[in-house]
Coordinates of N, CA and C in Angstrom, one line a residue:
M1 N 70.3 -71.4 83.9 CA 69.8 -70.2 84.0 C 70.2 -68.9 84.6
S2 N 70.6 -67.8 84.7 CA 70.9 -67.2 85.8 C 69.7 -66.3 85.7
K3 N 69.2 -66.0 86.6 CA 68.0 -64.7 87.3 C 68.6 -63.3 86.9
R4 N 67.7 -62.6 86.4 CA 67.6 -61.6 86.4 C 67.6 -60.5 87.7
P5 N 68.4 -59.5 88.0 CA 68.1 -58.8 88.7 C 66.4 -58.3 88.4
K6 N 65.8 -57.8 90.4 CA 65.0 -57.2 90.3 C 65.3 -55.4 90.9
D7 N 64.1 -54.6 90.5 CA 63.9 -53.6 90.9 C 63.6 -54.1 92.7
G8 N 62.9 -52.6 93.3 CA 62.8 -52.6 95.0 C 61.0 -53.1 94.7
R9 N 60.5 -53.2 93.5 CA 58.9 -53.8 93.7 C 59.3 -55.2 93.5
G10 N 60.5 -56.3 92.8 CA 60.3 -57.3 92.5 C 60.2 -57.4 90.9
V11 N 59.9 -56.7 90.2 CA 60.2 -57.0 88.6 C 61.3 -57.1 88.5
A12 N 61.2 -58.0 87.6 CA 62.8 -58.8 86.5 C 63.0 -56.7 85.8
V13 N 64.5 -56.9 85.9 CA 65.2 -56.0 85.2 C 66.2 -56.1 84.4
T14 N 66.7 -55.3 83.4 CA 67.6 -55.8 82.0 C 69.3 -55.5 83.1
A15 N 69.8 -55.6 82.6 CA 71.3 -55.1 83.3 C 71.8 -54.0 83.4
E16 N 71.2 -53.1 82.5 CA 71.5 -52.2 82.3 C 70.3 -51.4 83.2
E17 N 69.3 -51.6 82.8 CA 68.3 -51.3 84.4 C 69.1 -51.0 85.7
D18 N 69.7 -52.4 85.8 CA 69.8 -52.9 87.4 C 71.3 -51.4 87.2
D19 N 71.8 -51.1 86.3 CA 73.4 -50.4 86.8 C 72.5 -49.1 87.2
A20 N 71.2 -48.4 86.2 CA 71.0 -47.4 86.6 C 70.2 -47.2 87.8
L21 N 69.8 -48.4 88.3 CA 68.8 -48.5 89.8 C 70.0 -47.9 90.7
E22 N 71.3 -48.9 90.1 CA 72.5 -48.5 91.5 C 72.8 -47.5 91.4
T23 N 73.3 -45.9 90.3 CA 73.1 -45.4 90.1 C 72.6 -44.4 90.9
D24 N 70.7 -44.2 90.8 CA 70.5 -43.4 91.6 C 70.4 -43.9 92.5
W25 N 70.3 -44.9 93.0 CA 70.9 -45.0 95.0 C 71.5 -44.6 95.1
A26 N 73.0 -44.7 94.7 CA 74.2 -43.8 94.9 C 74.0 -42.5 95.2
V27 N 73.5 -42.1 94.5 CA 72.8 -40.5 94.4 C 72.0 -40.1 95.4
I28 N 70.6 -40.6 95.4 CA 70.2 -41.0 96.5 C 70.5 -41.0 98.1
K29 N 71.6 -41.8 98.1 CA 72.1 -42.3 98.8 C 73.2 -40.7 99.7
S30 N 74.0 -40.4 98.8 CA 74.9 -39.5 98.5 C 73.9 -38.1 99.2
L31 N 73.0 -38.2 98.6 CA 72.2 -36.5 98.8 C 71.5 -37.2 100.3
I32 N 71.2 -38.3 100.5 CA 70.4 -38.0 102.0 C 72.1 -38.1 103.2
D33 N 72.8 -38.4 103.2 CA 73.9 -38.6 103.9 C 73.9 -37.0 103.8
A34 N 74.5 -36.4 103.0 CA 74.7 -34.9 102.8 C 73.7 -33.9 104.0
Q35 N 72.4 -34.3 103.6 CA 71.2 -33.6 104.1 C 71.3 -34.0 105.8
E36 N 72.2 -35.3 106.2 CA 72.0 -36.0 107.6 C 72.8 -35.2 108.4
H37 N 74.2 -34.5 107.5 CA 75.1 -34.0 107.7 C 74.7 -32.5 108.6
T38 N 74.5 -32.1 107.5 CA 73.8 -30.9 107.7 C 72.6 -30.5 108.6
N39 N 71.6 -31.4 109.2 CA 70.5 -31.6 110.2 C 71.4 -31.9 111.3
A40 N 72.8 -32.6 111.4 CA 73.1 -33.1 112.4 C 73.6 -31.6 113.1
S41 N 74.3 -30.9 112.1 CA 75.2 -29.5 112.5 C 74.0 -29.1 113.0
L42 N 72.8 -28.7 112.3 CA 72.5 -27.9 112.8 C 71.4 -27.9 114.1
E43 N 71.4 -29.5 114.6 CA 70.9 -29.5 115.9 C 71.7 -29.5 117.0
R44 N 73.0 -29.9 116.8 CA 73.9 -29.8 117.5 C 74.2 -28.0 118.3
Y45 N 74.2 -27.6 117.2 CA 74.5 -25.8 117.7 C 73.3 -25.4 118.0
A46 N 71.7 -26.1 117.9 CA 70.4 -25.5 118.4 C 70.4 -25.9 120.1
L47 N 71.2 -27.1 120.3 CA 71.2 -27.8 121.6 C 72.5 -26.7 122.4
Y48 N 73.6 -26.7 121.5 CA 74.2 -25.7 122.2 C 73.8 -24.4 122.7
A49 N 72.5 -23.7 122.1 CA 72.7 -22.6 121.7 C 71.1 -22.0 122.6
T50 N 70.7 -23.3 123.0 CA 69.0 -23.4 124.1 C 69.6 -23.7 125.2
H51 N 70.7 -24.0 125.8 CA 70.9 -24.6 127.2 C 71.9 -23.7 127.7
D52 N 71.6 -23.7 129.0 CA 71.9 -22.4 129.9 C 73.3 -23.0 130.1
D53 N 73.4 -24.1 130.4 CA 74.5 -24.3 131.0 C 75.9 -24.8 130.2
V54 N 75.7 -24.1 128.8 CA 76.6 -24.6 127.8 C 77.3 -23.4 127.5
D55 N 78.4 -23.1 127.9 CA 78.9 -21.7 127.1 C 79.4 -21.3 125.7
L56 N 78.6 -20.2 124.9 CA 79.1 -20.1 123.5 C 80.2 -19.4 123.7
D57 N 81.4 -19.4 124.2 CA 81.9 -18.4 123.6 C 82.6 -18.1 122.3
A58 N 83.2 -17.5 121.6 CA 84.1 -17.5 120.9 C 84.4 -18.6 120.2
E59 N 85.9 -19.0 121.1 CA 86.4 -20.7 121.2 C 85.5 -21.5 121.1
T60 N 84.2 -22.1 121.7 CA 83.6 -23.0 121.5 C 83.3 -22.9 120.3
I61 N 82.4 -21.8 119.8 CA 81.6 -21.3 118.5 C 82.6 -21.7 117.4
D62 N 83.9 -21.6 117.8 CA 84.9 -22.1 116.4 C 85.3 -23.4 116.4
E63 N 85.3 -24.2 117.3 CA 85.3 -25.8 117.6 C 83.8 -26.1 117.2
Y64 N 82.9 -25.6 117.1 CA 82.0 -26.2 116.6 C 81.4 -26.1 115.0
L65 N 82.2 -24.8 114.5 CA 82.2 -24.8 113.2 C 83.3 -25.8 112.6
A66 N 84.0 -25.7 113.2 CA 85.0 -26.7 112.6 C 84.6 -27.8 112.3
Q67 N 83.8 -28.3 113.5 CA 83.1 -29.4 113.0 C 82.6 -30.1 112.4
A68 N 81.3 -28.5 112.0 CA 80.6 -28.7 110.7 C 81.1 -28.8 109.6
V69 N 82.6 -28.0 110.0 CA 82.9 -27.9 107.9 C 83.2 -29.6 107.9
A70 N 84.1 -29.8 108.6 CA 84.7 -31.1 108.3 C 83.3 -32.2 108.1
C71 N 82.5 -32.0 108.8 CA 81.2 -33.2 108.1 C 80.6 -32.7 107.2
H72 N 80.7 -31.1 106.3 CA 79.9 -31.1 105.9 C 80.9 -31.2 104.3
E73 N 82.7 -31.5 104.5 CA 83.6 -31.4 103.6 C 82.9 -33.2 103.0
R74 N 82.7 -34.2 104.2 CA 82.6 -35.8 104.1 C 81.6 -35.9 103.2
A75 N 80.4 -34.8 103.5 CA 79.0 -34.9 102.4 C 79.6 -34.7 100.9
L76 N 80.5 -33.4 100.8 CA 81.0 -33.0 99.7 C 81.9 -34.0 98.5
E77 N 82.2 -34.9 99.6 CA 83.1 -36.0 99.1 C 82.5 -37.4 98.5
D78 N 81.2 -37.5 99.0 CA 79.8 -38.4 98.9 C 79.1 -37.8 98.1
L79 N 79.2 -36.5 97.7 CA 78.4 -36.0 96.2 C 79.3 -36.0 95.2
R80 N 80.7 -35.9 95.9 CA 81.8 -35.5 94.3 C 81.8 -37.1 93.7
A81 N 81.7 -38.0 94.6 CA 81.7 -39.6 94.0 C 81.0 -39.9 93.3
A82 N 79.2 -39.2 93.9 CA 78.3 -39.8 93.0 C 78.1 -39.1 91.8
R83 N 78.8 -37.6 91.8 CA 78.7 -37.1 90.6 C 79.8 -38.0 89.6
E84 N 80.8 -38.4 89.8 CA 81.5 -39.0 89.5 C 81.1 -40.6 88.7
L85 N 80.1 -41.2 89.6 CA 79.6 -42.4 88.8 C 78.9 -41.9 88.1
V86 N 78.4 -41.3 88.0 CA 76.8 -40.6 87.2 C 78.0 -40.6 85.7
A87 N 78.7 -39.7 86.0 CA 79.7 -39.2 84.7 C 79.8 -40.5 83.9
V88 N 80.5 -41.6 84.8 CA 81.0 -43.0 84.2 C 79.8 -43.5 83.3
E89 N 78.6 -43.6 83.8 CA 77.7 -44.0 83.3 C 77.2 -43.0 82.1
D90 N 77.5 -42.4 82.6 CA 77.0 -41.7 81.1 C 78.2 -41.9 79.9
E91 N 79.0 -42.0 80.3 CA 79.9 -42.3 78.9 C 80.0 -43.9 78.4
D92 N 79.3 -44.7 79.0 CA 79.0 -45.8 78.6 C 77.9 -46.3 77.6

């Protein structure tokens, strides 16, 4: 006899409910990751901007913004993957 999967509270769930929980977690995780990238970019720039020993010339700012764009592109990829997962789940 196989055991039914359980939710985060230890309550047994059906396979369909388990799939929904996995989808929910994928969406939540992608949103958390996107927010984390945003926060990290803001924190890095705030660190640069508030320290006198860091030169914020145009080249440095451009490099920082390029890094921020790359981080956000990764976050967008995560969000798109979550959307695709939701779309696939919706088709089933």
